[in-house]
């Protein structure tokens, strides 16, 4: 896919996001677009920046580190959205401003350890497992609540718990997709009530196939890749 095609795709997706916001009675600009650039070359990221896109999501730390170090653009913001191994945390924190895929307490402990060494504050989203297709994320709300309690106790001074993330089932059944998003939205309301001191505000939900539904269900950030960059090249 060439540069002009990528730029045109950004125009189309942004327009669809705007239309979904208006349809849902939401303020224009209330939904952020996270462009998922995994398995796409740095040239595609540069094309996206030309289209005015500065927030990107990557799954693989090694690929992300190499790509965004080469890019060396201070305006570009990177979120890690894939399952993160503890031994990759240090490398991730060197290039990312947010880890969207926090799914366990030991990972938070390692993020705090490495963030303290780097003297960096890092934002995180708690990922909740809401669909059988995806095995990643906290298995249940009770386990996630334990992490929130630890934040409330001040155990992670270098981490800001900024939101929640999930993946809906890969299904054509809109009811199942909505149930997944509704579960995450309800959890956010619970956390905001139970832990008002924690800044859990973002709902990262919705991808290329279901981001319109996600916006209707309250998403504040959609993670879109294929609809912007085309099919992925798994050989890069």
PDB file of N, CA and C in Angstrom, residues 154-218:
ATOM      1  N   UNK A 154      -0.519   2.850  47.110  1.00  0.00           N
ATOM      2  CA  UNK A 154       0.692   3.575  46.729  1.00  0.00           C
ATOM      3  C   UNK A 154       1.874   2.700  46.399  1.00  0.00           C
ATOM      4  N   UNK A 155       1.623   1.449  46.016  1.00  0.00           N
ATOM      5  CA  UNK A 155       2.724   0.526  45.747  1.00  0.00           C
ATOM      6  C   UNK A 155       3.445   0.794  44.430  1.00  0.00           C
ATOM      7  N   UNK A 156       2.821   1.548  43.534  1.00  0.00           N
ATOM      8  CA  UNK A 156       3.417   1.747  42.203  1.00  0.00           C
ATOM      9  C   UNK A 156       3.516   3.239  41.876  1.00  0.00           C
ATOM     10  N   UNK A 157       4.428   3.947  42.513  1.00  0.00           N
ATOM     11  CA  UNK A 157       4.513   5.406  42.335  1.00  0.00           C
ATOM     12  C   UNK A 157       4.926   5.862  40.937  1.00  0.00           C
ATOM     13  N   UNK A 158       5.538   4.978  40.151  1.00  0.00           N
ATOM     14  CA  UNK A 158       5.982   5.369  38.811  1.00  0.00           C
ATOM     15  C   UNK A 158       4.995   4.950  37.717  1.00  0.00           C
ATOM     16  N   UNK A 159       3.815   4.452  38.128  1.00  0.00           N
ATOM     17  CA  UNK A 159       2.826   3.974  37.162  1.00  0.00           C
ATOM     18  C   UNK A 159       1.504   4.706  37.373  1.00  0.00           C
ATOM     19  N   UNK A 160       0.900   5.131  36.263  1.00  0.00           N
ATOM     20  CA  UNK A 160      -0.423   5.760  36.313  1.00  0.00           C
ATOM     21  C   UNK A 160      -1.445   4.808  35.688  1.00  0.00           C
ATOM     22  N   UNK A 161      -2.424   4.325  36.475  1.00  0.00           N
ATOM     23  CA  UNK A 161      -3.453   3.435  35.930  1.00  0.00           C
ATOM     24  C   UNK A 161      -4.501   4.253  35.183  1.00  0.00           C
ATOM     25  N   UNK A 162      -4.345   4.338  33.856  1.00  0.00           N
ATOM     26  CA  UNK A 162      -5.110   5.322  33.081  1.00  0.00           C
ATOM     27  C   UNK A 162      -6.362   4.776  32.420  1.00  0.00           C
ATOM     28  N   UNK A 163      -6.494   3.446  32.328  1.00  0.00           N
ATOM     29  CA  UNK A 163      -7.668   2.937  31.627  1.00  0.00           C
ATOM     30  C   UNK A 163      -7.775   1.433  31.610  1.00  0.00           C
ATOM     31  N   UNK A 164      -8.713   0.961  30.810  1.00  0.00           N
ATOM     32  CA  UNK A 164      -8.982  -0.462  30.640  1.00  0.00           C
ATOM     33  C   UNK A 164      -8.939  -0.806  29.160  1.00  0.00           C
ATOM     34  N   UNK A 165      -8.599  -2.050  28.861  1.00  0.00           N
ATOM     35  CA  UNK A 165      -8.523  -2.512  27.473  1.00  0.00           C
ATOM     36  C   UNK A 165      -9.098  -3.916  27.359  1.00  0.00           C
ATOM     37  N   UNK A 166      -9.713  -4.215  26.208  1.00  0.00           N
ATOM     38  CA  UNK A 166     -10.167  -5.579  25.944  1.00  0.00           C
ATOM     39  C   UNK A 166     -10.248  -5.832  24.450  1.00  0.00           C
ATOM     40  N   UNK A 167     -10.388  -7.104  24.114  1.00  0.00           N
ATOM     41  CA  UNK A 167     -10.637  -7.532  22.739  1.00  0.00           C
ATOM     42  C   UNK A 167     -11.969  -8.252  22.703  1.00  0.00           C
ATOM     43  N   UNK A 168     -12.848  -7.841  21.798  1.00  0.00           N
ATOM     44  CA  UNK A 168     -14.137  -8.516  21.642  1.00  0.00           C
ATOM     45  C   UNK A 168     -13.932  -9.839  20.922  1.00  0.00           C
ATOM     46  N   UNK A 169     -14.906 -10.752  20.990  1.00  0.00           N
ATOM     47  CA  UNK A 169     -14.781 -12.024  20.267  1.00  0.00           C
ATOM     48  C   UNK A 169     -14.754 -11.802  18.757  1.00  0.00           C
ATOM     49  N   UNK A 170     -14.034 -12.679  18.061  1.00  0.00           N
ATOM     50  CA  UNK A 170     -14.017 -12.625  16.594  1.00  0.00           C
ATOM     51  C   UNK A 170     -15.293 -13.299  16.089  1.00  0.00           C
ATOM     52  N   UNK A 171     -16.354 -12.545  16.092  1.00  0.00           N
ATOM     53  CA  UNK A 171     -17.673 -13.085  15.790  1.00  0.00           C
ATOM     54  C   UNK A 171     -18.470 -12.085  14.960  1.00  0.00           C
ATOM     55  N   UNK A 172     -19.407 -12.592  14.178  1.00  0.00           N
ATOM     56  CA  UNK A 172     -20.328 -11.722  13.444  1.00  0.00           C
ATOM     57  C   UNK A 172     -21.588 -11.436  14.270  1.00  0.00           C
ATOM     58  N   UNK A 173     -21.625 -12.052  15.453  1.00  0.00           N
ATOM     59  CA  UNK A 173     -22.757 -11.859  16.355  1.00  0.00           C
ATOM     60  C   UNK A 173     -22.577 -10.541  17.103  1.00  0.00           C
ATOM     61  N   UNK A 174     -23.289  -9.519  16.676  1.00  0.00           N
ATOM     62  CA  UNK A 174     -23.132  -8.194  17.262  1.00  0.00           C
ATOM     63  C   UNK A 174     -23.472  -8.188  18.749  1.00  0.00           C
ATOM     64  N   UNK A 175     -24.395  -9.030  19.153  1.00  0.00           N
ATOM     65  CA  UNK A 175     -24.786  -9.093  20.559  1.00  0.00           C
ATOM     66  C   UNK A 175     -23.605  -9.513  21.429  1.00  0.00           C
ATOM     67  N   UNK A 176     -22.854 -10.504  20.987  1.00  0.00           N
ATOM     68  CA  UNK A 176     -21.688 -10.968  21.745  1.00  0.00           C
ATOM     69  C   UNK A 176     -20.621  -9.883  21.816  1.00  0.00           C
ATOM     70  N   UNK A 177     -20.421  -9.187  20.704  1.00  0.00           N
ATOM     71  CA  UNK A 177     -19.427  -8.112  20.666  1.00  0.00           C
ATOM     72  C   UNK A 177     -19.812  -7.008  21.645  1.00  0.00           C
ATOM     73  N   UNK A 178     -21.079  -6.615  21.615  1.00  0.00           N
ATOM     74  CA  UNK A 178     -21.539  -5.558  22.513  1.00  0.00           C
ATOM     75  C   UNK A 178     -21.420  -5.984  23.978  1.00  0.00           C
ATOM     76  N   UNK A 179     -21.710  -7.234  24.260  1.00  0.00           N
ATOM     77  CA  UNK A 179     -21.608  -7.729  25.642  1.00  0.00           C
ATOM     78  C   UNK A 179     -20.184  -7.598  26.162  1.00  0.00           C
ATOM     79  N   UNK A 180     -19.213  -7.878  25.302  1.00  0.00           N
ATOM     80  CA  UNK A 180     -17.808  -7.749  25.678  1.00  0.00           C
ATOM     81  C   UNK A 180     -17.472  -6.310  26.032  1.00  0.00           C
ATOM     82  N   UNK A 181     -17.894  -5.372  25.185  1.00  0.00           N
ATOM     83  CA  UNK A 181     -17.613  -3.959  25.424  1.00  0.00           C
ATOM     84  C   UNK A 181     -18.378  -3.433  26.639  1.00  0.00           C
ATOM     85  N   UNK A 182     -19.603  -3.899  26.810  1.00  0.00           N
ATOM     86  CA  UNK A 182     -20.401  -3.467  27.952  1.00  0.00           C
ATOM     87  C   UNK A 182     -19.781  -3.935  29.267  1.00  0.00           C
ATOM     88  N   UNK A 183     -19.210  -5.124  29.247  1.00  0.00           N
ATOM     89  CA  UNK A 183     -18.560  -5.647  30.451  1.00  0.00           C
ATOM     90  C   UNK A 183     -17.401  -4.743  30.867  1.00  0.00           C
ATOM     91  N   UNK A 184     -16.629  -4.287  29.889  1.00  0.00           N
ATOM     92  CA  UNK A 184     -15.499  -3.412  30.209  1.00  0.00           C
ATOM     93  C   UNK A 184     -15.988  -2.050  30.701  1.00  0.00           C
ATOM     94  N   UNK A 185     -17.015  -1.524  30.058  1.00  0.00           N
ATOM     95  CA  UNK A 185     -17.559  -0.227  30.473  1.00  0.00           C
ATOM     96  C   UNK A 185     -18.108  -0.291  31.896  1.00  0.00           C
ATOM     97  N   UNK A 186     -18.795  -1.390  32.215  1.00  0.00           N
ATOM     98  CA  UNK A 186     -19.340  -1.555  33.564  1.00  0.00           C
ATOM     99  C   UNK A 186     -18.228  -1.661  34.601  1.00  0.00           C
ATOM    100  N   UNK A 187     -17.129  -2.311  34.213  1.00  0.00           N
ATOM    101  CA  UNK A 187     -16.005  -2.428  35.135  1.00  0.00           C
ATOM    102  C   UNK A 187     -15.391  -1.051  35.402  1.00  0.00           C
ATOM    103  N   UNK A 188     -15.267  -0.253  34.369  1.00  0.00           N
ATOM    104  CA  UNK A 188     -14.734   1.108  34.553  1.00  0.00           C
ATOM    105  C   UNK A 188     -15.600   1.886  35.536  1.00  0.00           C
ATOM    106  N   UNK A 189     -16.911   1.779  35.402  1.00  0.00           N
ATOM    107  CA  UNK A 189     -17.824   2.483  36.314  1.00  0.00           C
ATOM    108  C   UNK A 189     -17.638   1.995  37.746  1.00  0.00           C
ATOM    109  N   UNK A 190     -17.426   0.691  37.886  1.00  0.00           N
ATOM    110  CA  UNK A 190     -17.184   0.118  39.214  1.00  0.00           C
ATOM    111  C   UNK A 190     -15.891   0.659  39.813  1.00  0.00           C
ATOM    112  N   UNK A 191     -14.821   0.672  39.015  1.00  0.00           N
ATOM    113  CA  UNK A 191     -13.525   1.144  39.503  1.00  0.00           C
ATOM    114  C   UNK A 191     -13.587   2.633  39.858  1.00  0.00           C
ATOM    115  N   UNK A 192     -14.258   3.416  39.015  1.00  0.00           N
ATOM    116  CA  UNK A 192     -14.371   4.846  39.291  1.00  0.00           C
ATOM    117  C   UNK A 192     -15.130   5.105  40.589  1.00  0.00           C
ATOM    118  N   UNK A 193     -16.088   4.238  40.909  1.00  0.00           N
ATOM    119  CA  UNK A 193     -16.850   4.370  42.144  1.00  0.00           C
ATOM    120  C   UNK A 193     -16.057   3.890  43.350  1.00  0.00           C
ATOM    121  N   UNK A 194     -15.367   2.765  43.172  1.00  0.00           N
ATOM    122  CA  UNK A 194     -14.654   2.125  44.275  1.00  0.00           C
ATOM    123  C   UNK A 194     -13.298   2.778  44.561  1.00  0.00           C
ATOM    124  N   UNK A 195     -12.659   3.274  43.495  1.00  0.00           N
ATOM    125  CA  UNK A 195     -11.333   3.893  43.641  1.00  0.00           C
ATOM    126  C   UNK A 195     -11.331   5.277  42.966  1.00  0.00           C
ATOM    127  N   UNK A 196     -12.056   6.232  43.503  1.00  0.00           N
ATOM    128  CA  UNK A 196     -12.159   7.551  42.853  1.00  0.00           C
ATOM    129  C   UNK A 196     -10.824   8.274  42.743  1.00  0.00           C
ATOM    130  N   UNK A 197      -9.851   7.852  43.552  1.00  0.00           N
ATOM    131  CA  UNK A 197      -8.544   8.511  43.516  1.00  0.00           C
ATOM    132  C   UNK A 197      -7.696   8.039  42.335  1.00  0.00           C
ATOM    133  N   UNK A 198      -8.099   6.936  41.676  1.00  0.00           N
ATOM    134  CA  UNK A 198      -7.339   6.418  40.544  1.00  0.00           C
ATOM    135  C   UNK A 198      -7.875   7.019  39.245  1.00  0.00           C
ATOM    136  N   UNK A 199      -6.984   7.469  38.349  1.00  0.00           N
ATOM    137  CA  UNK A 199      -7.418   8.146  37.118  1.00  0.00           C
ATOM    138  C   UNK A 199      -7.767   7.180  35.984  1.00  0.00           C
ATOM    139  N   UNK A 200      -8.565   6.170  36.279  1.00  0.00           N
ATOM    140  CA  UNK A 200      -8.948   5.191  35.252  1.00  0.00           C
ATOM    141  C   UNK A 200     -10.066   5.800  34.401  1.00  0.00           C
ATOM    142  N   UNK A 201      -9.690   6.366  33.254  1.00  0.00           N
ATOM    143  CA  UNK A 201     -10.655   7.098  32.437  1.00  0.00           C
ATOM    144  C   UNK A 201     -10.842   6.520  31.040  1.00  0.00           C
ATOM    145  N   UNK A 202      -9.799   5.891  30.500  1.00  0.00           N
ATOM    146  CA  UNK A 202      -9.842   5.434  29.112  1.00  0.00           C
ATOM    147  C   UNK A 202     -10.475   4.051  28.980  1.00  0.00           C
ATOM    148  N   UNK A 203     -11.183   3.860  27.870  1.00  0.00           N
ATOM    149  CA  UNK A 203     -11.693   2.537  27.487  1.00  0.00           C
ATOM    150  C   UNK A 203     -11.144   2.237  26.097  1.00  0.00           C
ATOM    151  N   UNK A 204     -10.086   1.429  26.046  1.00  0.00           N
ATOM    152  CA  UNK A 204      -9.487   1.048  24.766  1.00  0.00           C
ATOM    153  C   UNK A 204     -10.171  -0.217  24.281  1.00  0.00           C
ATOM    154  N   UNK A 205     -11.103  -0.045  23.353  1.00  0.00           N
ATOM    155  CA  UNK A 205     -11.821  -1.207  22.815  1.00  0.00           C
ATOM    156  C   UNK A 205     -12.342  -0.866  21.422  1.00  0.00           C
ATOM    157  N   UNK A 206     -12.263  -1.867  20.560  1.00  0.00           N
ATOM    158  CA  UNK A 206     -12.661  -1.689  19.175  1.00  0.00           C
ATOM    159  C   UNK A 206     -11.459  -1.756  18.249  1.00  0.00           C
ATOM    160  N   UNK A 207     -11.547  -2.636  17.239  1.00  0.00           N
ATOM    161  CA  UNK A 207     -10.495  -2.773  16.243  1.00  0.00           C
ATOM    162  C   UNK A 207     -11.118  -2.607  14.853  1.00  0.00           C
ATOM    163  N   UNK A 208     -10.374  -2.932  13.809  1.00  0.00           N
ATOM    164  CA  UNK A 208     -10.835  -2.637  12.445  1.00  0.00           C
ATOM    165  C   UNK A 208     -12.236  -3.158  12.158  1.00  0.00           C
ATOM    166  N   UNK A 209     -12.570  -4.323  12.691  1.00  0.00           N
ATOM    167  CA  UNK A 209     -13.850  -4.933  12.364  1.00  0.00           C
ATOM    168  C   UNK A 209     -15.018  -4.516  13.241  1.00  0.00           C
ATOM    169  N   UNK A 210     -14.730  -3.874  14.385  1.00  0.00           N
ATOM    170  CA  UNK A 210     -15.835  -3.599  15.319  1.00  0.00           C
ATOM    171  C   UNK A 210     -15.731  -2.246  16.015  1.00  0.00           C
ATOM    172  N   UNK A 211     -14.907  -1.341  15.488  1.00  0.00           N
ATOM    173  CA  UNK A 211     -14.689  -0.091  16.225  1.00  0.00           C
ATOM    174  C   UNK A 211     -15.912   0.821  16.236  1.00  0.00           C
ATOM    175  N   UNK A 212     -16.783   0.701  15.249  1.00  0.00           N
ATOM    176  CA  UNK A 212     -17.999   1.507  15.253  1.00  0.00           C
ATOM    177  C   UNK A 212     -18.900   1.075  16.425  1.00  0.00           C
ATOM    178  N   UNK A 213     -19.040  -0.230  16.604  1.00  0.00           N
ATOM    179  CA  UNK A 213     -19.819  -0.762  17.722  1.00  0.00           C
ATOM    180  C   UNK A 213     -19.194  -0.331  19.047  1.00  0.00           C
ATOM    181  N   UNK A 214     -17.864  -0.392  19.112  1.00  0.00           N
ATOM    182  CA  UNK A 214     -17.163  -0.021  20.349  1.00  0.00           C
ATOM    183  C   UNK A 214     -17.433   1.432  20.726  1.00  0.00           C
ATOM    184  N   UNK A 215     -17.438   2.311  19.733  1.00  0.00           N
ATOM    185  CA  UNK A 215     -17.711   3.726  19.996  1.00  0.00           C
ATOM    186  C   UNK A 215     -19.130   3.889  20.534  1.00  0.00           C
ATOM    187  N   UNK A 216     -20.065   3.163  19.948  1.00  0.00           N
ATOM    188  CA  UNK A 216     -21.454   3.220  20.420  1.00  0.00           C
ATOM    189  C   UNK A 216     -21.576   2.729  21.857  1.00  0.00           C
ATOM    190  N   UNK A 217     -20.641   1.865  22.275  1.00  0.00           N
ATOM    191  CA  UNK A 217     -20.675   1.316  23.635  1.00  0.00           C
ATOM    192  C   UNK A 217     -19.768   2.073  24.604  1.00  0.00           C
ATOM    193  N   UNK A 218     -19.202   3.189  24.155  1.00  0.00           N
ATOM    194  CA  UNK A 218     -18.470   4.046  25.091  1.00  0.00           C
ATOM    195  C   UNK A 218     -16.962   4.059  24.968  1.00  0.00           C
TER     196      UNK A 218
END
